[in-house]
Short mmCIF file of C-alpha atoms in Angstrom, two decimals:
data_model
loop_
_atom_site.label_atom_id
_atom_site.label_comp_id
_atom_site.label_asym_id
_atom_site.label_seq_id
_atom_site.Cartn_x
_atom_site.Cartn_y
_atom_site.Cartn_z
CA UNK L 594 -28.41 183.23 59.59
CA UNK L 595 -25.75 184.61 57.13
CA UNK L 596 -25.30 183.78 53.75
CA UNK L 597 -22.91 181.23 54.12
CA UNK L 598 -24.82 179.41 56.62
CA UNK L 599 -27.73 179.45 54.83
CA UNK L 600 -25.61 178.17 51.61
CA UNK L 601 -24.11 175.74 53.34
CA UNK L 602 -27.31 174.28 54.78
CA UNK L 603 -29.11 174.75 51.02
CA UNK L 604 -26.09 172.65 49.47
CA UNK L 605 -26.05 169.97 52.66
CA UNK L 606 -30.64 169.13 52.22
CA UNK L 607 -29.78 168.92 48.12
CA UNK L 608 -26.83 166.65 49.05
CA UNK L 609 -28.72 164.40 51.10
CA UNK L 610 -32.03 164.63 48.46
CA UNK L 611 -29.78 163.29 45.75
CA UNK L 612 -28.26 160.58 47.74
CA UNK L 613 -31.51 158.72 48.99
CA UNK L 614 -32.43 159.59 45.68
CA UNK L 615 -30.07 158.06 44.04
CA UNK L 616 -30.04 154.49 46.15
CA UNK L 617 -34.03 154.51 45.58
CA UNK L 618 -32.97 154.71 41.87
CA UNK L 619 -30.20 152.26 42.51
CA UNK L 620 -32.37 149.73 44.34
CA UNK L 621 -35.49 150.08 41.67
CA UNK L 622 -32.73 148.87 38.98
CA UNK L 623 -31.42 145.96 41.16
CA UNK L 624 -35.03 145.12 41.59
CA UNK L 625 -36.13 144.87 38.26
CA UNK L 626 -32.63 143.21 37.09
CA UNK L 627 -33.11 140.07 39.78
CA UNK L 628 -36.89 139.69 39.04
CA UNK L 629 -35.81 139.80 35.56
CA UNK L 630 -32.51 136.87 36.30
CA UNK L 631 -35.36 134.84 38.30
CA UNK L 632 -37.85 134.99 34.94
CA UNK L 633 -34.98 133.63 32.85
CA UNK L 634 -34.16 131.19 35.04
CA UNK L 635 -37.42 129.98 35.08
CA UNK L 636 -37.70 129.28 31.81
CA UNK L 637 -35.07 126.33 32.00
CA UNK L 638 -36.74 123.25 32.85
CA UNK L 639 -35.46 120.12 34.11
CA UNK L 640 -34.74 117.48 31.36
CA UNK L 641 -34.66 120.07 28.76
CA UNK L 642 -32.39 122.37 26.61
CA UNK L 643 -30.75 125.07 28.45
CA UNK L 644 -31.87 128.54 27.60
CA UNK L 645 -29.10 131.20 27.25
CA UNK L 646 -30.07 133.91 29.86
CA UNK L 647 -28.87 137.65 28.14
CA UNK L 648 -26.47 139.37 30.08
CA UNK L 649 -27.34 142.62 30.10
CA UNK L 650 -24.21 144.61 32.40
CA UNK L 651 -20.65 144.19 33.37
CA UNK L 652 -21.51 144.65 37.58
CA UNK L 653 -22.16 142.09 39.58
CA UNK L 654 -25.74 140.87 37.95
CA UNK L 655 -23.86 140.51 34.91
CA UNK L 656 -21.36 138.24 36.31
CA UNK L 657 -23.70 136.28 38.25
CA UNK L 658 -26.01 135.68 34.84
CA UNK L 659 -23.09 134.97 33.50
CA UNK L 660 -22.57 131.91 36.06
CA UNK L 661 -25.52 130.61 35.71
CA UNK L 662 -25.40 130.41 32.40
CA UNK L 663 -22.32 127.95 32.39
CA UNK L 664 -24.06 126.41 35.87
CA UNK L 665 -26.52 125.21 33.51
CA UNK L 666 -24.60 124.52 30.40
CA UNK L 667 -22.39 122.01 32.14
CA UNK L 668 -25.63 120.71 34.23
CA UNK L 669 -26.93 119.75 30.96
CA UNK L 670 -23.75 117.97 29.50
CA UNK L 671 -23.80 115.82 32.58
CA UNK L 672 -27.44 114.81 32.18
CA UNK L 673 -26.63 113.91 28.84
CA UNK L 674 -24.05 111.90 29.42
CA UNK L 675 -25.38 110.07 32.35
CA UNK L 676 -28.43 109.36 29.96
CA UNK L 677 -25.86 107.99 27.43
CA UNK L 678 -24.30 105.51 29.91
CA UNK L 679 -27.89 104.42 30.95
CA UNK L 680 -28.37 103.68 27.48
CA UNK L 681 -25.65 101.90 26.69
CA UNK L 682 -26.35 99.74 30.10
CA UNK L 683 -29.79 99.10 29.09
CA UNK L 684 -29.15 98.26 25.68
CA UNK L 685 -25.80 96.05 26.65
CA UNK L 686 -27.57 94.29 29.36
CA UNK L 687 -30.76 93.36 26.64
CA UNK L 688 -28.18 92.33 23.84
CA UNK L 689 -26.14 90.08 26.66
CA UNK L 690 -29.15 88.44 27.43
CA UNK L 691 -30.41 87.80 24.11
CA UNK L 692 -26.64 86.69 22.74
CA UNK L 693 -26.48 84.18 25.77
CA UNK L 694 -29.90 83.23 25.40
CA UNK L 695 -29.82 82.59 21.74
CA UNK L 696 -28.71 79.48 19.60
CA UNK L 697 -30.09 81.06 16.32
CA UNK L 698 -27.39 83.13 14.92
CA UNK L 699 -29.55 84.32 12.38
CA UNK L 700 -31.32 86.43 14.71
CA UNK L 701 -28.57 87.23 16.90
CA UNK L 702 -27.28 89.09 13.72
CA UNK L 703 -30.65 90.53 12.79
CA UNK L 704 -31.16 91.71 16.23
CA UNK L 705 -27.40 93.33 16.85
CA UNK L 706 -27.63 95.00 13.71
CA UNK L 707 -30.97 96.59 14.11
CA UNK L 708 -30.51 97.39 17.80
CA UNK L 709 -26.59 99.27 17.34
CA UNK L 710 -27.81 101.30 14.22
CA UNK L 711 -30.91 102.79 15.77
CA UNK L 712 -28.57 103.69 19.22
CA UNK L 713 -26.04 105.10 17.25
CA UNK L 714 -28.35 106.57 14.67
CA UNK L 715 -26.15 104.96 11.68
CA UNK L 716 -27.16 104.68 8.43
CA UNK L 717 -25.52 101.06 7.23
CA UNK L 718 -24.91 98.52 10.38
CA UNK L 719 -23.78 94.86 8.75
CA UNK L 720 -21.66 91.85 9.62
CA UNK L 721 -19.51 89.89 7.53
CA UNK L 722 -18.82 86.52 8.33
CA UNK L 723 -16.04 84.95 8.35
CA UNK L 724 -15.47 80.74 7.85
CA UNK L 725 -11.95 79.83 9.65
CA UNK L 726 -12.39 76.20 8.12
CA UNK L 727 -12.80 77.05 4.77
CA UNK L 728 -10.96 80.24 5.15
CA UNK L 729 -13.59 82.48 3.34
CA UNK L 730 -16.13 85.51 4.27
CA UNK L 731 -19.75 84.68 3.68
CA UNK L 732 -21.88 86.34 1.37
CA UNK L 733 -24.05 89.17 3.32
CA UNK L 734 -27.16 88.12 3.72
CA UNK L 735 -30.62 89.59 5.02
CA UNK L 736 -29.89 88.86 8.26
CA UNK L 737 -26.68 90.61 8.79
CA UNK L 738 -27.53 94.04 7.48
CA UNK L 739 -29.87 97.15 8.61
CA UNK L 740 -30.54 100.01 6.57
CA UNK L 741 -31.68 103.42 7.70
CA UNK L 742 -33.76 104.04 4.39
CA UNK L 743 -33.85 102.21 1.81
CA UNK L 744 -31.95 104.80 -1.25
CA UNK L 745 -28.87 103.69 0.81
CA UNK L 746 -26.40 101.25 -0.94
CA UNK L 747 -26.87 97.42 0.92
CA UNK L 748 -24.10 95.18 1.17
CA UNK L 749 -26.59 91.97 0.56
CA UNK L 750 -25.88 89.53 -1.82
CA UNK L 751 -22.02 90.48 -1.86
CA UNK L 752 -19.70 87.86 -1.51
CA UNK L 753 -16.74 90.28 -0.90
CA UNK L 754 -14.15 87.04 -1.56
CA UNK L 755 -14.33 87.16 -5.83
CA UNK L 756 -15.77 90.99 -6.11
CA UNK L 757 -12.59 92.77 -7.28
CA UNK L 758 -13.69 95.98 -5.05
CA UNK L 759 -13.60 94.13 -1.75
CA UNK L 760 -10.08 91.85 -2.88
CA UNK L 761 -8.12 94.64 -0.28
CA UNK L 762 -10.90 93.35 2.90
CA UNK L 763 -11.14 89.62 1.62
CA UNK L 764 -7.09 89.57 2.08
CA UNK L 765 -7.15 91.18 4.91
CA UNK L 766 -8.03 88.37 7.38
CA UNK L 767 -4.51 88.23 8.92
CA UNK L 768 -5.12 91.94 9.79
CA UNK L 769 -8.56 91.05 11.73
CA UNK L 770 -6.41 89.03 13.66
CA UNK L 771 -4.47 92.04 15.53
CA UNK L 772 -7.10 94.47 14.51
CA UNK L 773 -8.81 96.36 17.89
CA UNK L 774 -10.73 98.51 16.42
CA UNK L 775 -10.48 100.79 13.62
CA UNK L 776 -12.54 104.70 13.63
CA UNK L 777 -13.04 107.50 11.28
CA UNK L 778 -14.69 110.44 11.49
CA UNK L 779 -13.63 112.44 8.02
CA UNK L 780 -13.11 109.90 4.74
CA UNK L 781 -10.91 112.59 2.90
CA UNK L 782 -8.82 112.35 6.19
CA UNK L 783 -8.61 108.68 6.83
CA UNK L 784 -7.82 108.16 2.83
CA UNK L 785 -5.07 110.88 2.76
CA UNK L 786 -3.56 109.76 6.04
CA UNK L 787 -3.35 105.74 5.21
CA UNK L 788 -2.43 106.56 1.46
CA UNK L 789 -5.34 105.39 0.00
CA UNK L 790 -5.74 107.69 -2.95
CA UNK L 791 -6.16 105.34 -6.29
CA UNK L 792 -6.51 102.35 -4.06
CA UNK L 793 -9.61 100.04 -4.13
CA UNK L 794 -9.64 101.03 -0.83
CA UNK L 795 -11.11 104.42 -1.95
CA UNK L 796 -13.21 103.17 -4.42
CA UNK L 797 -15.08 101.17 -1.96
CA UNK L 798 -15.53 104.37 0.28
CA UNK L 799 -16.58 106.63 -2.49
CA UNK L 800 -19.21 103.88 -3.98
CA UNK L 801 -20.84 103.43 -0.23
CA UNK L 802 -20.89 107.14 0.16
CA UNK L 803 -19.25 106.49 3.78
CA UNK L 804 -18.44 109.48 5.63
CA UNK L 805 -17.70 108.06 8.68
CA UNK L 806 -17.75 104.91 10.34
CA UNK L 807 -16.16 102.06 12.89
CA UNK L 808 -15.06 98.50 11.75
CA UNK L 809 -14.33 95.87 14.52
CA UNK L 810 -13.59 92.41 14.58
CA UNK L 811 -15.84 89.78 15.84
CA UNK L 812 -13.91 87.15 17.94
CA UNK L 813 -14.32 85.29 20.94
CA UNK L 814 -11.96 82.56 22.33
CA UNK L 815 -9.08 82.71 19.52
CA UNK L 816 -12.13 81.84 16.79
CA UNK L 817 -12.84 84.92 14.49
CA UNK L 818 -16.42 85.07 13.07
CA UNK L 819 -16.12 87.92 11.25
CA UNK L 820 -16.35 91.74 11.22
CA UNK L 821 -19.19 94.53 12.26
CA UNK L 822 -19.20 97.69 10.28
CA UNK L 823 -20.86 100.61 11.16
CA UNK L 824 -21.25 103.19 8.87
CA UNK L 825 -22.46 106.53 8.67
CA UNK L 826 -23.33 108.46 5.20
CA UNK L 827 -23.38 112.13 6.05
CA UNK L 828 -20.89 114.32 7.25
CA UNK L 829 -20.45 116.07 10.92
CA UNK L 830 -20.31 112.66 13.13
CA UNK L 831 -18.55 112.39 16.25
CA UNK L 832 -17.30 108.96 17.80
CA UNK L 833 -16.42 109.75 21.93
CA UNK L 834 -14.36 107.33 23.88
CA UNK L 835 -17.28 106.09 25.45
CA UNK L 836 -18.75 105.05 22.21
CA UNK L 837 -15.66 103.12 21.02
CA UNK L 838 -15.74 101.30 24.52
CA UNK L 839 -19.39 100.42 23.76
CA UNK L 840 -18.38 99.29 20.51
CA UNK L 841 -15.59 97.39 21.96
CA UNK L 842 -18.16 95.70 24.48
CA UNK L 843 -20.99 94.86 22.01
CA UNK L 844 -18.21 93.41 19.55
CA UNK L 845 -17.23 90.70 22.65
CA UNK L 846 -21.01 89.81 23.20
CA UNK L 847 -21.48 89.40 19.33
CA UNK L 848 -17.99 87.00 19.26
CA UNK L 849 -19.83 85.36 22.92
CA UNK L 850 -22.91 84.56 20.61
CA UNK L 851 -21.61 83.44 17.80
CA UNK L 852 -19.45 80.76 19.93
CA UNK L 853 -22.22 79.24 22.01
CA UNK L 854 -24.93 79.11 18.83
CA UNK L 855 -21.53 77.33 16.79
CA UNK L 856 -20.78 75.17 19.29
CA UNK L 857 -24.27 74.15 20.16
CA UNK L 858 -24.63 73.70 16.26
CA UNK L 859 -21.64 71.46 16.74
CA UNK L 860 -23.11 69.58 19.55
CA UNK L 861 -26.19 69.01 17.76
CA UNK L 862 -24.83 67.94 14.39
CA UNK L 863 -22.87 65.57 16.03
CA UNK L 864 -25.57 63.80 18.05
CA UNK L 865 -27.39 63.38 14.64
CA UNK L 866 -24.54 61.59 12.91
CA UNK L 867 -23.97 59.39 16.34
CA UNK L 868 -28.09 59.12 15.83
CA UNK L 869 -27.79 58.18 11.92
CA UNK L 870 -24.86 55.84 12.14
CA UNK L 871 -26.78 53.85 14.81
CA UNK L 872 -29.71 53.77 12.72
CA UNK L 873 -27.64 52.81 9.64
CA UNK L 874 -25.93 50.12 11.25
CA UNK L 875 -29.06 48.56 12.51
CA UNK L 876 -30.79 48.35 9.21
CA UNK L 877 -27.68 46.95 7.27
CA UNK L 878 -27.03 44.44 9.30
CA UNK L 879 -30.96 43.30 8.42
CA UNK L 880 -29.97 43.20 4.70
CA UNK L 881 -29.64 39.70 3.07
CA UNK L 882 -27.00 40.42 0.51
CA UNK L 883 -24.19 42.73 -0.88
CA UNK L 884 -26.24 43.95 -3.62
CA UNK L 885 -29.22 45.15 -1.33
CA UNK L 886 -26.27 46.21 1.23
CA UNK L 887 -24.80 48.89 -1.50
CA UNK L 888 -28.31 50.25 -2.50
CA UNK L 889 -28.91 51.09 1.24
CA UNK L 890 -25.48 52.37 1.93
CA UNK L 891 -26.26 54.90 -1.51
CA UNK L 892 -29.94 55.70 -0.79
CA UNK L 893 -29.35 56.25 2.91
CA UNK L 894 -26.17 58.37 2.07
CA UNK L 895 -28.51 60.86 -0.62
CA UNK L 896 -31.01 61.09 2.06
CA UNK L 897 -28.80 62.01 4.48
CA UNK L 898 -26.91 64.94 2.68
CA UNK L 899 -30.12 65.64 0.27
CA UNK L 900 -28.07 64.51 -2.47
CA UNK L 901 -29.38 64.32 -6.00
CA UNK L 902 -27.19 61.77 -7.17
CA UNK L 903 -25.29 59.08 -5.78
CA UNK L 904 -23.04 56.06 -7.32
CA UNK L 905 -20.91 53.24 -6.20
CA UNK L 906 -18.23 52.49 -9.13
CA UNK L 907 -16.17 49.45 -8.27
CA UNK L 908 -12.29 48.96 -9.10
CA UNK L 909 -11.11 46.75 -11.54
CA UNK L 910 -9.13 44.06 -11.11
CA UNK L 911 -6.71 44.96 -13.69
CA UNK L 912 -5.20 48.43 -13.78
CA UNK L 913 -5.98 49.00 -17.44
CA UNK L 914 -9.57 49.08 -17.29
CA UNK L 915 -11.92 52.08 -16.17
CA UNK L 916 -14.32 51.65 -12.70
CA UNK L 917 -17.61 51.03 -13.79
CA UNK L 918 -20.22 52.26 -11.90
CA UNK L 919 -22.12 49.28 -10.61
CA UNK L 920 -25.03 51.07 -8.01
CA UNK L 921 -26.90 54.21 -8.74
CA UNK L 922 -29.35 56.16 -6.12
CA UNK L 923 -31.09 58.96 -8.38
CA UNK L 924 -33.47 61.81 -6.68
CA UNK L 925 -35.16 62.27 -9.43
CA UNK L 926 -36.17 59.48 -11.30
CA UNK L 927 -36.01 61.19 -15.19
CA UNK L 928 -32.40 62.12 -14.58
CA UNK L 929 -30.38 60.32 -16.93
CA UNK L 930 -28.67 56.96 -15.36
CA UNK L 931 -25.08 56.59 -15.09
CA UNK L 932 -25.25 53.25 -13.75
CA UNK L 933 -22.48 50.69 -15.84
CA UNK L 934 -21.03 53.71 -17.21
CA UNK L 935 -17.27 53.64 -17.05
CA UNK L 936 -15.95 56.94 -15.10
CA UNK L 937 -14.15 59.66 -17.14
CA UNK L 938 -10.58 59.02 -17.38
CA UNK L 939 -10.12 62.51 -15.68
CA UNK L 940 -11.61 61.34 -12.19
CA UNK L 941 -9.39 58.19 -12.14
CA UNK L 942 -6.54 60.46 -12.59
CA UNK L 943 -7.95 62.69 -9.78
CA UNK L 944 -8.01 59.83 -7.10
CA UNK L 945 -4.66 57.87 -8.23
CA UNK L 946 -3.33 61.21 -7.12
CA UNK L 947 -4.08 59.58 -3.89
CA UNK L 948 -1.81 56.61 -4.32
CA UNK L 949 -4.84 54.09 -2.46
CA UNK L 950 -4.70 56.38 0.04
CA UNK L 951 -8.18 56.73 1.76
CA UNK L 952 -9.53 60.07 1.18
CA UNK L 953 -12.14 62.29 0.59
CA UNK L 954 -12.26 64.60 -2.59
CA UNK L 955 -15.04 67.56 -1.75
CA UNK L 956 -15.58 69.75 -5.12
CA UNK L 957 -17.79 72.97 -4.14
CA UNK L 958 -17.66 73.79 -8.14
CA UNK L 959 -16.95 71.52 -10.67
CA UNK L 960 -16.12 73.71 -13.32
CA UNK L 961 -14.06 75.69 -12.03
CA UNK L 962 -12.12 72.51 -10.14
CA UNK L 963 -11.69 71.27 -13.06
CA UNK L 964 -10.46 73.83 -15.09
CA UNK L 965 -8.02 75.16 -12.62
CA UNK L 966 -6.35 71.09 -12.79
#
């Protein structure tokens, strides 16, 4: 063998040394890379938060941790969200039972409050009702509002129709009307963008410490009842489309309760009078003259609306002399008696207004009625 040959054959064993040598290496590295992809994966668990598995390389385990990675990143989102929608099912389902179920709309208020703040994790849920016959919001009371903790601001006790802060909502009732729904997620941003700056508007935001929040009305049938307010005090809150839709859907089973507890208010309140009128009729057709007639019509009419006075004054026969009152029903007995007092000149005046017209004068405050005429 020559030198050449002998070279050649030297260079072709190192040649083929280095090559199985170099797969072995190779292989030993894949290896330990997969077994060490399969131990990552293994620490994600079903129903949990994904971990992040490191990639390590640019080749082809690289790319494939990399996959996995968002595999499992969008697997999550999806459980999530299917969770969410079971949630709001569950919860929609329980509050559509309990608003068709119930005729107490105390607790149908209690209960929707209490049961959208804790889904939504808001810190001030509250309703604000609103009166179409009298045209007025009531006062919120302690059924209508829930409070995450109690160092946050409450709403109770407001009547939001003489406070000068809530003027801009109490005047607002034409706006309910056409109102869908109304969402903010950044208070500097929603008072910038609807040019609230100086505005009560602002004022009322700033003194709530509101951050964020969603205000829909409460209607059902052309009949608004009101408003629900969610609010949130801290900053960082997202409202999805899927959460205004809830909204949206718990809003029409509040509006559903409110009308069948109103009208089976209604229902009720007018079997009683049918009930009373009956029994009042009965019992003055057993009395024997017209004196004992008018003391039954006045006791029976301060029972019946818990009144603490009541009076009959009779009109004179000549236009120049004061009604006198002639019977007097008293609830408590060491009230002073107005019985044969003449009436004030001021409530003649009131009813001539009427012309002897038959109507009926309803004064909530007297004072005030009185010095407003």
């Amino acid at each position: 063998m020559n030198f050449m040959e002998y070279f050649f054959l030297i260079f072709f064993i190192t040649t083929i040394i280095i090559f199985f040598t170099y797969i072995i290496c190779t292989k030993k590295n894949y290896c330990k890379a997969i077994k060490n992809l399969i131990n990552e994966i293994e620490k994600n668990k079903p129903g949990e938060t994904p971990v992040k598995i490191p990639v390590i390389s640019n080749d082809e385990i690289g790319l494939l941790t990399q996959k996995l990675n968002d595999i499992f990143e969008e697997n999550w989102e999806n459980t999530n969200k299917l969770k969410k929608t079971s949630e709001r099912e569950i919860l929609l389902r329980k509050l559509i039972t309990y608003a068709r179920s119930s005729l107490d709309i105390p607790e149908i208020k209690k209960n929707f409050v209490a049961q959208i703040a804790q889904y939504f994790d808001a810190d001030r849920v509250f309703i604000i009702e609103y009166d179409e016959e009298k045209h007025i919001f009531a006062p919120v009371d302690e059924y209508s509002e829930y409070l995450a903790s109690p160092d946050i601001k409450s709403f109770k006790g407001i009547n939001i129709n003489t406070e000068p802060l809530f003027r801009f909502f109490a005047n607002s009732v034409e706006a309910l009307k056409n109102t869908d729904i109304q969402i903010y997620t950044d208070a500097d941003k929603f008072i910038q963008k609807n040019n609230l700056v100086g505005t009560l508007a602002e004022k009322y935001i700033r003194d709530y410490s509101l951050e964020a929040g969603a205000g829909l009305t409460i209607e059902y049938a052309s009949h608004i009842y009101g408003a629900l307010l969610v609010h949130f005090t801290r900053k960082g809150i997202e409202i999805t489309e899927d959460d205004i839709d809830f909204i949206k859907a718990l809003g029409n089973q509040l509006g559903i309760g409110f009308y069948q507890a109103k009208l089976y208010s209604k229902i009720k309140q007018t079997a009683y009078k049918e009930r009373i009128l009956r029994e009042f009729l009965s019992e003055l057709k057993l009395t024997q003259n017209l004196d004992q007639a008018y003391n039954f019509i006045i006791s029976k009419i301060a029972n019946i609306y818990k009144a603490d006075r009541v009076f009959f004054a009779e009109t004179p026969s000549s236009k120049f002399e004061m009604p006198t009152i002639k019977y007097e029903h008293l609830k408590n007995i060491d009230a002073p008696f107005l019985k044969n007092t003449k009436l004030h000149n001021s409530i003649v005046e009131e009813f001539s207004k009427y012309n002897g017209e038959s109507k009926i004068l309803i004064i909530d405050e007297i004072k005030d009625h009185y010095n407003k005429n």
